[in-house]
Coordinates of C-alpha atoms in Angstrom, one line a residue:
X121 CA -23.4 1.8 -9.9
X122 CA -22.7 4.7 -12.0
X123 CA -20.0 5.5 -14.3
X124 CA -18.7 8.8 -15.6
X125 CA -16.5 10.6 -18.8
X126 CA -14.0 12.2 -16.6
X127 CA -11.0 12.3 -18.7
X128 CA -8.2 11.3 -15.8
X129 CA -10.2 7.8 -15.6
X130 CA -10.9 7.3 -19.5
X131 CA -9.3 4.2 -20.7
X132 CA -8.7 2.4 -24.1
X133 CA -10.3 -1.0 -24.7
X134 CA -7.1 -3.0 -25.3
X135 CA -6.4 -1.8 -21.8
X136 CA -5.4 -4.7 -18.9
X137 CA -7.2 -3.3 -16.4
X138 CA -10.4 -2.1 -18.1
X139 CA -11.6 -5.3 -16.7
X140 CA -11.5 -3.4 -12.8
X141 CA -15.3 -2.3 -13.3
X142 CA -16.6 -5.5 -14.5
X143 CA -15.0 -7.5 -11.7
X144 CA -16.2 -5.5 -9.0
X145 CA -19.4 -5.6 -9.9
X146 CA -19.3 -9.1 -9.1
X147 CA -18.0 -8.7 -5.6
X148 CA -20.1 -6.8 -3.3
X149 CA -18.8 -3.1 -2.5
X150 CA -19.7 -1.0 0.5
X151 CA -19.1 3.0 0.0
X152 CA -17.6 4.8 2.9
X153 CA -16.9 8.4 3.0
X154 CA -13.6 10.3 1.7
X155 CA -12.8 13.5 3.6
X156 CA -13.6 16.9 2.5
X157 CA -15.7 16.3 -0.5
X158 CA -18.2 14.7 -2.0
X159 CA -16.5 11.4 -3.6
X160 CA -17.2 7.9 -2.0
X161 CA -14.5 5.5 -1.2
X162 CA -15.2 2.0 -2.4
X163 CA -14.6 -1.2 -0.4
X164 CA -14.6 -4.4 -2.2
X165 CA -15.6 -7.7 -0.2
X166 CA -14.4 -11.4 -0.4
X167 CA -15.5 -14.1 2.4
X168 CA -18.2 -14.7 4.4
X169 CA -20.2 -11.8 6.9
X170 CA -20.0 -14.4 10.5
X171 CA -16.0 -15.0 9.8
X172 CA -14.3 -15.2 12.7
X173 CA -11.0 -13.6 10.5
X174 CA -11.5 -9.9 9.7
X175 CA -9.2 -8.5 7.1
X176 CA -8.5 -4.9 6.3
X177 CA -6.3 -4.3 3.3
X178 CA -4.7 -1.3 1.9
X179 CA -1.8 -1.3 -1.1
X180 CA -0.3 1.9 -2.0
X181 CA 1.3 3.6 -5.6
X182 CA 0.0 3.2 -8.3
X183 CA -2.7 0.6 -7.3
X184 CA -6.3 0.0 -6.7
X185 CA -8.5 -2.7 -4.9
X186 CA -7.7 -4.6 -7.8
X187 CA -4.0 -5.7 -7.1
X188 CA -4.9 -7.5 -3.9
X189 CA -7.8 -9.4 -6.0
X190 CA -6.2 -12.6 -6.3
X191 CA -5.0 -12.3 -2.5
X192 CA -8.2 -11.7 -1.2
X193 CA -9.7 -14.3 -3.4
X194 CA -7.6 -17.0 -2.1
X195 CA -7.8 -16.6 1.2
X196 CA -11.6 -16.2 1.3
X197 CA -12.1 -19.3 -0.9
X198 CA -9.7 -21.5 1.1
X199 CA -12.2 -23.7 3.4
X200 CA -10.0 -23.2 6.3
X201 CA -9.5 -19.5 6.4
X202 CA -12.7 -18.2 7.7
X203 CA -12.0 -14.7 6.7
X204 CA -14.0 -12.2 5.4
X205 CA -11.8 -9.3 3.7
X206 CA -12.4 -6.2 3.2
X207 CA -9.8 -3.9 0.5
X208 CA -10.0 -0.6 -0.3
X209 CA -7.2 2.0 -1.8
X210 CA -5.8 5.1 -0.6
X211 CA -8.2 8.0 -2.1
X212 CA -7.6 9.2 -5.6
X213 CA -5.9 6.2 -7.1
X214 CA -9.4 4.4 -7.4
X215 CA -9.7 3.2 -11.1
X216 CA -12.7 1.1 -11.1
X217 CA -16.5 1.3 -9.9
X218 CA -17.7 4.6 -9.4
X219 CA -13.9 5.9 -10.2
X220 CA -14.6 8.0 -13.1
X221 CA -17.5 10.5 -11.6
X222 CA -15.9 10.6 -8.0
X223 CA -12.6 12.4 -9.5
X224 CA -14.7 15.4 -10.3
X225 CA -14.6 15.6 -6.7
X226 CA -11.1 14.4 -5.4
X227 CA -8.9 17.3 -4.0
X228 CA -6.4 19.3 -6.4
X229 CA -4.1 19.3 -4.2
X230 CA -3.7 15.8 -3.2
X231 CA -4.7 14.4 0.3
X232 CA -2.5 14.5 3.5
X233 CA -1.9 11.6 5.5
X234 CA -4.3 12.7 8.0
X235 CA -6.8 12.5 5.3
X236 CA -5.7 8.9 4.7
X237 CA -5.9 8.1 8.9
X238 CA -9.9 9.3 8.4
X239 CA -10.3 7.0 5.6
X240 CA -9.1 3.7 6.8
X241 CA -11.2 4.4 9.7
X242 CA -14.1 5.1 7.7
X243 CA -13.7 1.7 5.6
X244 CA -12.9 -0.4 9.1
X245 CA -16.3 0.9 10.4
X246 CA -17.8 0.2 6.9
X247 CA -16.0 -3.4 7.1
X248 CA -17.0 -4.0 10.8
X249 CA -20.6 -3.4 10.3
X250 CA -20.5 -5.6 7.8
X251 CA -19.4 -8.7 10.0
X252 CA -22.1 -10.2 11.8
X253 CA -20.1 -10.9 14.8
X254 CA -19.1 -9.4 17.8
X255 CA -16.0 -7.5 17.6
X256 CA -14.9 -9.5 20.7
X257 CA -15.6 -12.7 19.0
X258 CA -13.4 -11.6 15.8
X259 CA -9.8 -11.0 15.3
X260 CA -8.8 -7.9 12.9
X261 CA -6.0 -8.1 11.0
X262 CA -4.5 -5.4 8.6
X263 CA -2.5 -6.1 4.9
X264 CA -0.8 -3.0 3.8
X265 CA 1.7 -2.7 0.7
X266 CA 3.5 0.3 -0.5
X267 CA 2.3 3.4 0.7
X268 CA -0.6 1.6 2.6
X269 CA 1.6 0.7 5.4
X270 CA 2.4 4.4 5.9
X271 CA -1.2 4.7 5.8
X272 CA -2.0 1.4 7.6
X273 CA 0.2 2.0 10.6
X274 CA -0.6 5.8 11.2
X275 CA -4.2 4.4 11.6
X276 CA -3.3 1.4 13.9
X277 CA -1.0 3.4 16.2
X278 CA -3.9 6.1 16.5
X279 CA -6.5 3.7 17.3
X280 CA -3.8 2.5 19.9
X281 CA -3.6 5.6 21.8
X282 CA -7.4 6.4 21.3
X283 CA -7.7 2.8 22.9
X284 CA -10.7 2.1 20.6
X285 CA -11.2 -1.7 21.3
X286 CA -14.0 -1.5 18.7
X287 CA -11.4 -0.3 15.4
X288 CA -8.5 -1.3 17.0
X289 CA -6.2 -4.1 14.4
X290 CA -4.9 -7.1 16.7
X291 CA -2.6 -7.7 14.2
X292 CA -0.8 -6.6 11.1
X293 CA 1.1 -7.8 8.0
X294 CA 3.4 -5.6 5.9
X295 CA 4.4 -5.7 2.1
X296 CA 8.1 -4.6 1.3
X297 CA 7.7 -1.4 3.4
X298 CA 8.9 -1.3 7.0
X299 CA 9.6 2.1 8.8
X300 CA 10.7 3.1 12.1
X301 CA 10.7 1.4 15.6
X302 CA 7.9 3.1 17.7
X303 CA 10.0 5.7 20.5
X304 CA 7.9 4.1 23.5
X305 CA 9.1 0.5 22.1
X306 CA 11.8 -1.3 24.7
X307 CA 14.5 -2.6 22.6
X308 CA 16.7 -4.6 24.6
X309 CA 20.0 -5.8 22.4
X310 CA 18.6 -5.8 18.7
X311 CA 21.3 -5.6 16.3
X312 CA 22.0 -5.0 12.8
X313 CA 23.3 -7.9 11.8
X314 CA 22.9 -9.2 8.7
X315 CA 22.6 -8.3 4.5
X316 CA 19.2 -6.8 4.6
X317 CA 20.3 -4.6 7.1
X318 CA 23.7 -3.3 6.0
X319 CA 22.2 -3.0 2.6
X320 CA 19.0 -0.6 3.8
X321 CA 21.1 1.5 5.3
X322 CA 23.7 2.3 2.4
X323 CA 24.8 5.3 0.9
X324 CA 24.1 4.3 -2.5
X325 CA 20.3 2.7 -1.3
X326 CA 19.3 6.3 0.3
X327 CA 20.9 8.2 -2.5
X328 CA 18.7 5.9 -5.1
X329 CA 15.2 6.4 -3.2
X330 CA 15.8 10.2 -3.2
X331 CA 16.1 9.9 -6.6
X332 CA 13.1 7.6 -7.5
X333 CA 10.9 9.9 -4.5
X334 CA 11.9 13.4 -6.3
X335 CA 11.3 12.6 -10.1
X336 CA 7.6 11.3 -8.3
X337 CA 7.1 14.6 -6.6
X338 CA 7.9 16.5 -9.9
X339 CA 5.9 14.2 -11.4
X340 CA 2.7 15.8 -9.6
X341 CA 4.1 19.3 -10.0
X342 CA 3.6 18.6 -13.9
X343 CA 0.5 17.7 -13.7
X344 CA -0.5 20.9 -12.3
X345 CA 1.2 23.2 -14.8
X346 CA 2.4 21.3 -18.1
X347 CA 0.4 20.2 -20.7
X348 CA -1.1 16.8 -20.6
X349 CA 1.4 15.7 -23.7
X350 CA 4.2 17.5 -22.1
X351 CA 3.7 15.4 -18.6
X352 CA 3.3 12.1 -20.4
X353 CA 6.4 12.6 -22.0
X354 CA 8.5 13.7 -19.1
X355 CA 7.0 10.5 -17.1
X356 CA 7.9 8.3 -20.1
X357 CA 11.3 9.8 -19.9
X358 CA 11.4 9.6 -16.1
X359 CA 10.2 6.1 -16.2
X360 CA 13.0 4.9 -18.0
X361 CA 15.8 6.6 -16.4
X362 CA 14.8 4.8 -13.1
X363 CA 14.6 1.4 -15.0
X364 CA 18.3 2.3 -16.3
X365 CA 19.8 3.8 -13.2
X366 CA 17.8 1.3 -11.1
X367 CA 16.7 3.8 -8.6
X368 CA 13.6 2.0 -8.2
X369 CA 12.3 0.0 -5.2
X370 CA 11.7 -2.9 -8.1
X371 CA 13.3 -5.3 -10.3
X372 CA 12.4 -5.8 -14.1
X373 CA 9.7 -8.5 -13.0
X374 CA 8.1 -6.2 -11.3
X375 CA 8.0 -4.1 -14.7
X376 CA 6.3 -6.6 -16.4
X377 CA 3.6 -6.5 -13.8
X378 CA 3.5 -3.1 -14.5
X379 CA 2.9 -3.9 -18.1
X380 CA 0.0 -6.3 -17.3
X381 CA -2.0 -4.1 -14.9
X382 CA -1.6 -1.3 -17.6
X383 CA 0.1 1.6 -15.8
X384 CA 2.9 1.1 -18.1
X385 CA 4.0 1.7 -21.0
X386 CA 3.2 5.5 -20.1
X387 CA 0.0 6.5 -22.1
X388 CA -1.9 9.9 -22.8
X389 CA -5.0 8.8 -21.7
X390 CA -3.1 7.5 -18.4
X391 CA -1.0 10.2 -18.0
X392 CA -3.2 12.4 -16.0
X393 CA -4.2 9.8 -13.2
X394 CA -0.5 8.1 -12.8
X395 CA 0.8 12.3 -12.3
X396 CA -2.4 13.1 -9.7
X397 CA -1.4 9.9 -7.4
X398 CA 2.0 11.2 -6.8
X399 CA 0.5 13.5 -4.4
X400 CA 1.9 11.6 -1.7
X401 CA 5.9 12.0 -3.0
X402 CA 5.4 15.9 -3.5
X403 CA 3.9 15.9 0.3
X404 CA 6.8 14.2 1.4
X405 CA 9.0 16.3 -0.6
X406 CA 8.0 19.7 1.0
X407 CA 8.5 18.0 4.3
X408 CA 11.8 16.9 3.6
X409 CA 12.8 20.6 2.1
X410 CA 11.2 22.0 5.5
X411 CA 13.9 19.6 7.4
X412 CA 10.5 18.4 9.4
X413 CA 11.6 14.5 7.9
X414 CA 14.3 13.1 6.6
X415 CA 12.7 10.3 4.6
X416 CA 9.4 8.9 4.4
X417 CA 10.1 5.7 6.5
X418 CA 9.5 9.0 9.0
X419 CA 5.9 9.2 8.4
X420 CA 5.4 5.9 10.7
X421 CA 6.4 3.7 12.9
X422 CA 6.1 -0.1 14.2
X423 CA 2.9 -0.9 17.1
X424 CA 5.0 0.5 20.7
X425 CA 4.2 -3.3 21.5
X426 CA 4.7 -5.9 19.3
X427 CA 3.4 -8.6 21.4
X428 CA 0.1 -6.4 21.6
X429 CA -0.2 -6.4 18.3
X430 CA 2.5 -8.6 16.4
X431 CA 3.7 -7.6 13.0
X432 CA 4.7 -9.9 9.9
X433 CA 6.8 -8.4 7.9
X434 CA 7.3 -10.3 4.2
X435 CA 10.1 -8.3 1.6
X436 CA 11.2 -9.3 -1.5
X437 CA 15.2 -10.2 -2.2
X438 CA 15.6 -9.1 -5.3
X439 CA 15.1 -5.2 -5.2
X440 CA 17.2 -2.7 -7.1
X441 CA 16.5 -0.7 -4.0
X442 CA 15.4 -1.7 -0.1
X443 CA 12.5 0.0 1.7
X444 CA 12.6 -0.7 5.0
X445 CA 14.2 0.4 8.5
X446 CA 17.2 -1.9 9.5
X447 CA 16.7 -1.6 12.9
X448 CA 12.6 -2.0 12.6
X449 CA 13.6 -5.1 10.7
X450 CA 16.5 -6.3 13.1
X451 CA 13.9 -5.5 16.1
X452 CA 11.5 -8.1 14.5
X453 CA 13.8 -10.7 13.7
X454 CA 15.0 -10.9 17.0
X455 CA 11.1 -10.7 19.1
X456 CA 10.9 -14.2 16.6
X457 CA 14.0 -15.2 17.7
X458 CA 13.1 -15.3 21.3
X459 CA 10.0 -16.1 20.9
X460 CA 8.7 -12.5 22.6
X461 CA 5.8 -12.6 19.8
X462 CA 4.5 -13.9 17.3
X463 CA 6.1 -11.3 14.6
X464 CA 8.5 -12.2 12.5
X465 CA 10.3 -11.3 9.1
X466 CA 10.4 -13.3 6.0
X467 CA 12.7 -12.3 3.0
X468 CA 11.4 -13.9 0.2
X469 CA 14.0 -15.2 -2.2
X470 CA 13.8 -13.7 -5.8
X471 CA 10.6 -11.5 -5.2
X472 CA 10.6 -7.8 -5.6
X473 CA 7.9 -5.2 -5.0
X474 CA 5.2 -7.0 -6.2
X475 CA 5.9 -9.9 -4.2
X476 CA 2.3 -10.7 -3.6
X477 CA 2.0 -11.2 -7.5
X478 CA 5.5 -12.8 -8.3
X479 CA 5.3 -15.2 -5.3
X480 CA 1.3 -14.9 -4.0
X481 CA 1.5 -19.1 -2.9
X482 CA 4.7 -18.1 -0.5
X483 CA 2.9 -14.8 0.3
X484 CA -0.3 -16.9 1.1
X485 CA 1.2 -19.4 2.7
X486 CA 2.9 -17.3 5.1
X487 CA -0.3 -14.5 5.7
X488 CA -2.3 -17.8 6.4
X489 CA 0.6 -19.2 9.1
X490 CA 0.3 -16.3 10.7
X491 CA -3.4 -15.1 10.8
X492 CA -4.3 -19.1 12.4
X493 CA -1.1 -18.7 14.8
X494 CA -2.5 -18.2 18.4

């Protein structure tokens, strides 16, 4: 594996995560291509190649593979799981491996959510090929967080409608992030009915993620014409005033994890990297502007069949701010309720964000339930 001196990827030896490259060079990692350039995507494995339990996972801002480490870990190493996982991150915001040379090559501009469709598929073929069974023999499932559900969905509901049995997820599980109900999807008496709901679809909630989703879009626009010091102190500034105001899909134990993984406190040798993986906000920014969206819970939407491909939907309670669709999340509670599928949502008590590293036994517990649940 080779290693560059780009300046966006150079780190400090006090930092957390400086540990990345060392620990995926003890897992094996399959490249897969990114689109329109030259820089490889890098998929780290955990399990075992004949699983029966194929796992594709995908977290969003302002991660890498190695957030879903301990996940993946535990549910390879647990006897009973038969899985063999597969996680990747969306392109750009790769920190580890081959991270520091493949930025010479990552787009100015960002990537488009297309761009994210063609690299999900590329890593499922890359994780597919990989398994040494039969894709009728194996059950596919999909873990997305953050920005990776926007991603992760756009990707299943294509593969849907391509009706490629051979990429196609049989199931999926989603981290905090829930957008819209598909429009081909028969709802039949789903309500909003209870806290989760009426608080999603506040006033003060949608005015607080326009906040948090702007200052990120400028964020990227700084990159591109201040000076490095200039955008690390407008970010550090930034940063704060969404800890203060609370406009932030987080709460402060999510800031501490933050703090551990090394993306804050704000840093010049960070800078550049945090600003460039904003790309996604600015994209959704001009959108918005353009009146084609109205947030970017709009970018996706739930399988059109849930008992086709069932959904589990785990959020954390304790969040400054909610992000996810009341009626996407009243529509699952109720397919549980009578028993339509096997989806079902699961508000964890006291999580926030990060609820797969605040509460990862809960967050295991209930990804193994329902990856074994025929």
């Amino acid at each position: 594996m080779s290693s560059g001196n780009h300046d966006l990827w150079r780190t400090s030896a006090t930092l957390p995560w400086q540990h990345t490259i060392w620990r995926m060079r003890q897992k094996l990692v399959l490249p897969y291509p990114l689109p329109h350039n030259e820089a490889e995507g890098h998929l780290v494995i955990y399990g075992k190649q004949n699983s029966r339990h194929v796992v594709l996972m995908c977290p969003g801002f302002p991660d890498d593979q190695e957030t879903f480490a301990p996940l993946a870990a535990a549910l390879a190493d647990n006897t009973h799981s038969d899985c063999l996982l597969g996680v990747l991150c969306l392109p750009g915001y790769d920190r580890g491996n081959d991270a520091q040379s493949n930025n010479n090559h990552h787009l100015s501009d960002g990537y488009s959510f297309e761009d994210w469709v063609a690299t999900l598929r590329e890593a499922a073929k890359a994780l597919l090929s990989h398994c040494n069974r039969q894709r009728k023999e194996i059950t596919v499932t999909g873990i997305f967080h953050d920005w990776g559900v926007i991603a992760g969905l756009q990707y299943t509901n294509q593969v849907i409608e391509e009706d490629d049995e051979c990429l196609l997820l049989n199931q999926v599980v989603l981290l905090d992030v829930l957008p819209r109900i598909h429009p081909q999807t028969k709802i039949v008496g789903a309500r909003n009915t209870n806290e989760s709901h009426l608080r999603a679809d506040s006033i003060a909630n949608k005015l607080r993620t326009d906040a948090y989703q702007i200052l990120m879009s400028w964020t990227f626009w700084f990159q591109e014409n201040l000076p490095l010091w200039c955008v690390c102190f407008c970010i550090l500034i930034g940063f704060h005033v969404l800890r203060w105001t609370r406009c932030f899909p987080a709460n402060d134990r999510d800031f501490q994890y933050l703090e551990e993984t090394g993306i804050l406190p704000i840093r010049l040798d960070s800078t550049k990297r945090l600003s460039y993986i904003c790309y996604p906000y600015r994209n959704v920014r001009r959108l918005v502007r353009a009146g084609t969206v109205t947030s970017f819970l709009d970018f996706a939407t739930l399988p059109p069949n849930l008992s086709e491909t069932p959904v589990l939907f785990l959020y954390g309670g304790d969040k400054w701010i909610d992000v996810h669709d009341s009626a996407a999340l009243a529509l699952i509670e109720q397919e549980h309720q009578k028993n339509a599928s096997k989806s079902r949502a699961v508000r964890v008590e006291g999580a926030g964000h990060w609820l797969h590293h605040s509460h990862q036994n809960e967050c295991l517990r209930q990804i193994q339930s329902f990856l074994f649940d025929k």
